[in-house]
Amino acid sequence: MRTPEEALAPRAEAVRDRYRATLGAVPAGVEARLRLALAHGRLHTEEAVSELRHIVLTDNALGGRVQQLVHFGQLLALGRADPARIHARGALHAGADIADLVGVAETSLLTAGVPAYALGIETIVELTRAEAAGPAWGVSSK
């Protein structure tokens, strides 16, 4: 007989698949939230968040590439380094290139100041180094 967690495993995997589709990998924070949700009977909350995220990202006139670039820029403006890294990587997964990321960082200079710009450039430098070294960034592509 399967445990309750084993019975929910396919649903949790479906949530992971949505992140893989938009970001190319599952962020470590999402994995942590899924573990907690599974352990405490709250998977439905993560499914709801995933569904809303999916609707906003895929049923949108901007398309995946632009959506990820917008996320990157907004997160730079908010000073959120880790999520900015995830969405910079997601933008590359969706077809953006380094020049697009630099453009977003430069735009953030005007809208959010030098700290946002510096965070953007730092993120891009880290991303290019990480890409040269192979998969990393606290995400799982499994």
JSON list of C-alpha atoms in Angstrom, two decimals:
[
{"chain": "A", "resi": 1, "resn": "MET", "atom": "CA", "xyz": [0.00, 0.00, 0.00]},
{"chain": "A", "resi": 2, "resn": "ARG", "atom": "CA", "xyz": [1.27, 3.46, -0.90]},
{"chain": "A", "resi": 3, "resn": "THR", "atom": "CA", "xyz": [1.89, 6.15, 1.68]},
{"chain": "A", "resi": 4, "resn": "PRO", "atom": "CA", "xyz": [-0.05, 9.41, 1.33]},
{"chain": "A", "resi": 5, "resn": "GLU", "atom": "CA", "xyz": [3.15, 11.11, 0.12]},
{"chain": "A", "resi": 6, "resn": "GLU", "atom": "CA", "xyz": [3.67, 8.44, -2.56]},
{"chain": "A", "resi": 7, "resn": "ALA", "atom": "CA", "xyz": [0.07, 8.88, -3.69]},
{"chain": "A", "resi": 8, "resn": "LEU", "atom": "CA", "xyz": [0.66, 12.62, -4.11]},
{"chain": "A", "resi": 9, "resn": "ALA", "atom": "CA", "xyz": [4.01, 12.22, -5.88]},
{"chain": "A", "resi": 10, "resn": "PRO", "atom": "CA", "xyz": [2.55, 12.44, -9.43]},
{"chain": "A", "resi": 11, "resn": "ARG", "atom": "CA", "xyz": [0.80, 15.71, -8.55]},
{"chain": "A", "resi": 12, "resn": "ALA", "atom": "CA", "xyz": [4.01, 17.14, -7.09]},
{"chain": "A", "resi": 13, "resn": "GLU", "atom": "CA", "xyz": [5.87, 16.05, -10.23]},
{"chain": "A", "resi": 14, "resn": "ALA", "atom": "CA", "xyz": [3.31, 17.91, -12.35]},
{"chain": "A", "resi": 15, "resn": "VAL", "atom": "CA", "xyz": [4.13, 21.09, -10.40]},
{"chain": "A", "resi": 16, "resn": "ARG", "atom": "CA", "xyz": [7.84, 20.50, -11.04]},
{"chain": "A", "resi": 17, "resn": "ASP", "atom": "CA", "xyz": [7.15, 19.98, -14.75]},
{"chain": "A", "resi": 18, "resn": "ARG", "atom": "CA", "xyz": [5.57, 23.43, -14.99]},
{"chain": "A", "resi": 19, "resn": "TYR", "atom": "CA", "xyz": [8.73, 25.00, -13.58]},
{"chain": "A", "resi": 20, "resn": "ARG", "atom": "CA", "xyz": [10.89, 22.96, -15.93]},
{"chain": "A", "resi": 21, "resn": "ALA", "atom": "CA", "xyz": [8.80, 24.17, -18.86]},
{"chain": "A", "resi": 22, "resn": "THR", "atom": "CA", "xyz": [9.25, 27.86, -18.06]},
{"chain": "A", "resi": 23, "resn": "LEU", "atom": "CA", "xyz": [12.65, 27.94, -16.35]},
{"chain": "A", "resi": 24, "resn": "GLY", "atom": "CA", "xyz": [14.35, 24.82, -17.65]},
{"chain": "A", "resi": 25, "resn": "ALA", "atom": "CA", "xyz": [14.77, 23.55, -14.10]},
{"chain": "A", "resi": 26, "resn": "VAL", "atom": "CA", "xyz": [13.12, 23.41, -10.69]},
{"chain": "A", "resi": 27, "resn": "PRO", "atom": "CA", "xyz": [14.42, 26.11, -8.31]},
{"chain": "A", "resi": 28, "resn": "ALA", "atom": "CA", "xyz": [15.67, 24.88, -4.94]},
{"chain": "A", "resi": 29, "resn": "GLY", "atom": "CA", "xyz": [13.08, 27.03, -3.17]},
{"chain": "A", "resi": 30, "resn": "VAL", "atom": "CA", "xyz": [10.27, 25.32, -5.07]},
{"chain": "A", "resi": 31, "resn": "GLU", "atom": "CA", "xyz": [11.63, 21.92, -4.07]},
{"chain": "A", "resi": 32, "resn": "ALA", "atom": "CA", "xyz": [11.71, 23.04, -0.44]},
{"chain": "A", "resi": 33, "resn": "ARG", "atom": "CA", "xyz": [8.13, 24.31, -0.64]},
{"chain": "A", "resi": 34, "resn": "LEU", "atom": "CA", "xyz": [6.96, 21.06, -2.23]},
{"chain": "A", "resi": 35, "resn": "ARG", "atom": "CA", "xyz": [8.62, 18.98, 0.50]},
{"chain": "A", "resi": 36, "resn": "LEU", "atom": "CA", "xyz": [6.94, 21.07, 3.18]},
{"chain": "A", "resi": 37, "resn": "ALA", "atom": "CA", "xyz": [3.58, 20.98, 1.38]},
{"chain": "A", "resi": 38, "resn": "LEU", "atom": "CA", "xyz": [3.75, 17.20, 1.00]},
{"chain": "A", "resi": 39, "resn": "ALA", "atom": "CA", "xyz": [4.73, 16.71, 4.63]},
{"chain": "A", "resi": 40, "resn": "HIS", "atom": "CA", "xyz": [1.87, 18.85, 5.91]},
{"chain": "A", "resi": 41, "resn": "GLY", "atom": "CA", "xyz": [-0.96, 18.08, 3.52]},
{"chain": "A", "resi": 42, "resn": "ARG", "atom": "CA", "xyz": [-0.74, 21.41, 1.68]},
{"chain": "A", "resi": 43, "resn": "LEU", "atom": "CA", "xyz": [0.11, 20.28, -1.85]},
{"chain": "A", "resi": 44, "resn": "HIS", "atom": "CA", "xyz": [-3.08, 21.89, -3.12]},
{"chain": "A", "resi": 45, "resn": "THR", "atom": "CA", "xyz": [-1.66, 25.32, -2.20]},
{"chain": "A", "resi": 46, "resn": "GLU", "atom": "CA", "xyz": [1.46, 24.73, -4.30]},
{"chain": "A", "resi": 47, "resn": "GLU", "atom": "CA", "xyz": [-0.71, 23.43, -7.14]},
{"chain": "A", "resi": 48, "resn": "ALA", "atom": "CA", "xyz": [-2.81, 26.60, -7.02]},
{"chain": "A", "resi": 49, "resn": "VAL", "atom": "CA", "xyz": [0.28, 28.83, -7.05]},
{"chain": "A", "resi": 50, "resn": "SER", "atom": "CA", "xyz": [1.69, 26.81, -9.94]},
{"chain": "A", "resi": 51, "resn": "GLU", "atom": "CA", "xyz": [-1.58, 27.05, -11.88]},
{"chain": "A", "resi": 52, "resn": "LEU", "atom": "CA", "xyz": [-1.79, 30.84, -11.45]},
{"chain": "A", "resi": 53, "resn": "ARG", "atom": "CA", "xyz": [1.87, 31.21, -12.40]},
{"chain": "A", "resi": 54, "resn": "HIS", "atom": "CA", "xyz": [1.29, 29.05, -15.46]},
{"chain": "A", "resi": 55, "resn": "ILE", "atom": "CA", "xyz": [-1.70, 31.14, -16.58]},
{"chain": "A", "resi": 56, "resn": "VAL", "atom": "CA", "xyz": [0.14, 34.43, -16.11]},
{"chain": "A", "resi": 57, "resn": "LEU", "atom": "CA", "xyz": [3.25, 33.21, -17.91]},
{"chain": "A", "resi": 58, "resn": "THR", "atom": "CA", "xyz": [1.73, 31.25, -20.77]},
{"chain": "A", "resi": 59, "resn": "ASP", "atom": "CA", "xyz": [-1.63, 32.89, -21.46]},
{"chain": "A", "resi": 60, "resn": "ASN", "atom": "CA", "xyz": [-0.11, 36.31, -21.98]},
{"chain": "A", "resi": 61, "resn": "ALA", "atom": "CA", "xyz": [0.56, 38.44, -25.02]},
{"chain": "A", "resi": 62, "resn": "LEU", "atom": "CA", "xyz": [4.18, 39.01, -23.99]},
{"chain": "A", "resi": 63, "resn": "GLY", "atom": "CA", "xyz": [5.30, 35.42, -24.56]},
{"chain": "A", "resi": 64, "resn": "GLY", "atom": "CA", "xyz": [7.77, 33.44, -22.49]},
{"chain": "A", "resi": 65, "resn": "ARG", "atom": "CA", "xyz": [10.98, 35.25, -23.46]},
{"chain": "A", "resi": 66, "resn": "VAL", "atom": "CA", "xyz": [9.66, 38.72, -22.72]},
{"chain": "A", "resi": 67, "resn": "GLN", "atom": "CA", "xyz": [7.87, 37.52, -19.58]},
{"chain": "A", "resi": 68, "resn": "GLN", "atom": "CA", "xyz": [11.13, 36.18, -18.16]},
{"chain": "A", "resi": 69, "resn": "LEU", "atom": "CA", "xyz": [12.96, 39.39, -19.05]},
{"chain": "A", "resi": 70, "resn": "VAL", "atom": "CA", "xyz": [10.24, 41.44, -17.33]},
{"chain": "A", "resi": 71, "resn": "HIS", "atom": "CA", "xyz": [10.51, 39.22, -14.26]},
{"chain": "A", "resi": 72, "resn": "PHE", "atom": "CA", "xyz": [14.28, 39.70, -14.26]},
{"chain": "A", "resi": 73, "resn": "GLY", "atom": "CA", "xyz": [13.93, 43.49, -14.43]},
{"chain": "A", "resi": 74, "resn": "GLN", "atom": "CA", "xyz": [11.26, 43.66, -11.75]},
{"chain": "A", "resi": 75, "resn": "LEU", "atom": "CA", "xyz": [13.31, 41.51, -9.41]},
{"chain": "A", "resi": 76, "resn": "LEU", "atom": "CA", "xyz": [16.37, 43.68, -10.00]},
{"chain": "A", "resi": 77, "resn": "ALA", "atom": "CA", "xyz": [14.30, 46.73, -9.05]},
{"chain": "A", "resi": 78, "resn": "LEU", "atom": "CA", "xyz": [13.18, 44.94, -5.89]},
{"chain": "A", "resi": 79, "resn": "GLY", "atom": "CA", "xyz": [16.76, 43.92, -5.08]},
{"chain": "A", "resi": 80, "resn": "ARG", "atom": "CA", "xyz": [15.85, 40.23, -5.03]},
{"chain": "A", "resi": 81, "resn": "ALA", "atom": "CA", "xyz": [19.11, 38.60, -6.13]},
{"chain": "A", "resi": 82, "resn": "ASP", "atom": "CA", "xyz": [18.22, 34.90, -5.96]},
{"chain": "A", "resi": 83, "resn": "PRO", "atom": "CA", "xyz": [14.89, 35.13, -7.82]},
{"chain": "A", "resi": 84, "resn": "ALA", "atom": "CA", "xyz": [16.52, 37.50, -10.34]},
{"chain": "A", "resi": 85, "resn": "ARG", "atom": "CA", "xyz": [19.12, 34.81, -11.07]},
{"chain": "A", "resi": 86, "resn": "ILE", "atom": "CA", "xyz": [16.41, 32.22, -11.58]},
{"chain": "A", "resi": 87, "resn": "HIS", "atom": "CA", "xyz": [14.51, 34.42, -14.03]},
{"chain": "A", "resi": 88, "resn": "ALA", "atom": "CA", "xyz": [17.67, 35.48, -15.89]},
{"chain": "A", "resi": 89, "resn": "ARG", "atom": "CA", "xyz": [18.31, 31.80, -16.45]},
{"chain": "A", "resi": 90, "resn": "GLY", "atom": "CA", "xyz": [14.65, 31.32, -17.36]},
{"chain": "A", "resi": 91, "resn": "ALA", "atom": "CA", "xyz": [14.95, 34.10, -19.94]},
{"chain": "A", "resi": 92, "resn": "LEU", "atom": "CA", "xyz": [17.88, 32.31, -21.57]},
{"chain": "A", "resi": 93, "resn": "HIS", "atom": "CA", "xyz": [15.85, 29.08, -21.52]},
{"chain": "A", "resi": 94, "resn": "ALA", "atom": "CA", "xyz": [13.01, 30.95, -23.27]},
{"chain": "A", "resi": 95, "resn": "GLY", "atom": "CA", "xyz": [15.26, 32.25, -26.07]},
{"chain": "A", "resi": 96, "resn": "ALA", "atom": "CA", "xyz": [16.75, 35.46, -24.71]},
{"chain": "A", "resi": 97, "resn": "ASP", "atom": "CA", "xyz": [20.47, 36.08, -25.00]},
{"chain": "A", "resi": 98, "resn": "ILE", "atom": "CA", "xyz": [23.05, 37.85, -22.86]},
{"chain": "A", "resi": 99, "resn": "ALA", "atom": "CA", "xyz": [22.51, 41.11, -24.77]},
{"chain": "A", "resi": 100, "resn": "ASP", "atom": "CA", "xyz": [18.82, 41.00, -23.76]},
{"chain": "A", "resi": 101, "resn": "LEU", "atom": "CA", "xyz": [19.79, 40.56, -20.11]},
{"chain": "A", "resi": 102, "resn": "VAL", "atom": "CA", "xyz": [22.26, 43.46, -20.34]},
{"chain": "A", "resi": 103, "resn": "GLY", "atom": "CA", "xyz": [19.50, 45.59, -21.89]},
{"chain": "A", "resi": 104, "resn": "VAL", "atom": "CA", "xyz": [17.23, 44.84, -18.94]},
{"chain": "A", "resi": 105, "resn": "ALA", "atom": "CA", "xyz": [20.01, 45.64, -16.47]},
{"chain": "A", "resi": 106, "resn": "GLU", "atom": "CA", "xyz": [20.68, 48.93, -18.25]},
{"chain": "A", "resi": 107, "resn": "THR", "atom": "CA", "xyz": [16.99, 49.81, -18.20]},
{"chain": "A", "resi": 108, "resn": "SER", "atom": "CA", "xyz": [16.89, 49.07, -14.48]},
{"chain": "A", "resi": 109, "resn": "LEU", "atom": "CA", "xyz": [19.56, 51.75, -14.04]},
{"chain": "A", "resi": 110, "resn": "LEU", "atom": "CA", "xyz": [17.03, 54.36, -15.16]},
{"chain": "A", "resi": 111, "resn": "THR", "atom": "CA", "xyz": [14.02, 52.96, -13.33]},
{"chain": "A", "resi": 112, "resn": "ALA", "atom": "CA", "xyz": [15.56, 51.65, -10.11]},
{"chain": "A", "resi": 113, "resn": "GLY", "atom": "CA", "xyz": [19.05, 53.13, -9.85]},
{"chain": "A", "resi": 114, "resn": "VAL", "atom": "CA", "xyz": [22.62, 51.95, -9.63]},
{"chain": "A", "resi": 115, "resn": "PRO", "atom": "CA", "xyz": [21.95, 49.17, -7.09]},
{"chain": "A", "resi": 116, "resn": "ALA", "atom": "CA", "xyz": [19.53, 47.46, -9.49]},
{"chain": "A", "resi": 117, "resn": "TYR", "atom": "CA", "xyz": [21.91, 47.90, -12.42]},
{"chain": "A", "resi": 118, "resn": "ALA", "atom": "CA", "xyz": [24.84, 46.56, -10.39]},
{"chain": "A", "resi": 119, "resn": "LEU", "atom": "CA", "xyz": [22.78, 43.56, -9.29]},
{"chain": "A", "resi": 120, "resn": "GLY", "atom": "CA", "xyz": [21.81, 42.91, -12.90]},
{"chain": "A", "resi": 121, "resn": "ILE", "atom": "CA", "xyz": [25.37, 43.02, -14.17]},
{"chain": "A", "resi": 122, "resn": "GLU", "atom": "CA", "xyz": [26.57, 40.90, -11.24]},
{"chain": "A", "resi": 123, "resn": "THR", "atom": "CA", "xyz": [23.85, 38.36, -12.03]},
{"chain": "A", "resi": 124, "resn": "ILE", "atom": "CA", "xyz": [24.76, 38.26, -15.71]},
{"chain": "A", "resi": 125, "resn": "VAL", "atom": "CA", "xyz": [28.47, 37.81, -14.93]},
{"chain": "A", "resi": 126, "resn": "GLU", "atom": "CA", "xyz": [27.66, 34.99, -12.51]},
{"chain": "A", "resi": 127, "resn": "LEU", "atom": "CA", "xyz": [25.32, 33.41, -15.04]},
{"chain": "A", "resi": 128, "resn": "THR", "atom": "CA", "xyz": [27.90, 33.48, -17.83]},
{"chain": "A", "resi": 129, "resn": "ARG", "atom": "CA", "xyz": [30.49, 31.93, -15.49]},
{"chain": "A", "resi": 130, "resn": "ALA", "atom": "CA", "xyz": [28.00, 29.29, -14.34]},
{"chain": "A", "resi": 131, "resn": "GLU", "atom": "CA", "xyz": [26.98, 28.49, -17.92]},
{"chain": "A", "resi": 132, "resn": "ALA", "atom": "CA", "xyz": [30.64, 27.96, -18.80]},
{"chain": "A", "resi": 133, "resn": "ALA", "atom": "CA", "xyz": [31.04, 25.64, -15.79]},
{"chain": "A", "resi": 134, "resn": "GLY", "atom": "CA", "xyz": [27.82, 23.68, -16.36]},
{"chain": "A", "resi": 135, "resn": "PRO", "atom": "CA", "xyz": [24.43, 23.39, -14.58]},
{"chain": "A", "resi": 136, "resn": "ALA", "atom": "CA", "xyz": [24.22, 25.06, -11.17]},
{"chain": "A", "resi": 137, "resn": "TRP", "atom": "CA", "xyz": [22.30, 27.93, -9.55]},
{"chain": "A", "resi": 138, "resn": "GLY", "atom": "CA", "xyz": [20.43, 25.87, -6.99]},
{"chain": "A", "resi": 139, "resn": "VAL", "atom": "CA", "xyz": [18.09, 24.36, -9.52]},
{"chain": "A", "resi": 140, "resn": "SER", "atom": "CA", "xyz": [17.41, 20.82, -10.57]},
{"chain": "A", "resi": 141, "resn": "SER", "atom": "CA", "xyz": [16.73, 19.91, -14.19]},
{"chain": "A", "resi": 142, "resn": "LYS", "atom": "CA", "xyz": [15.73, 16.35, -13.22]}
]
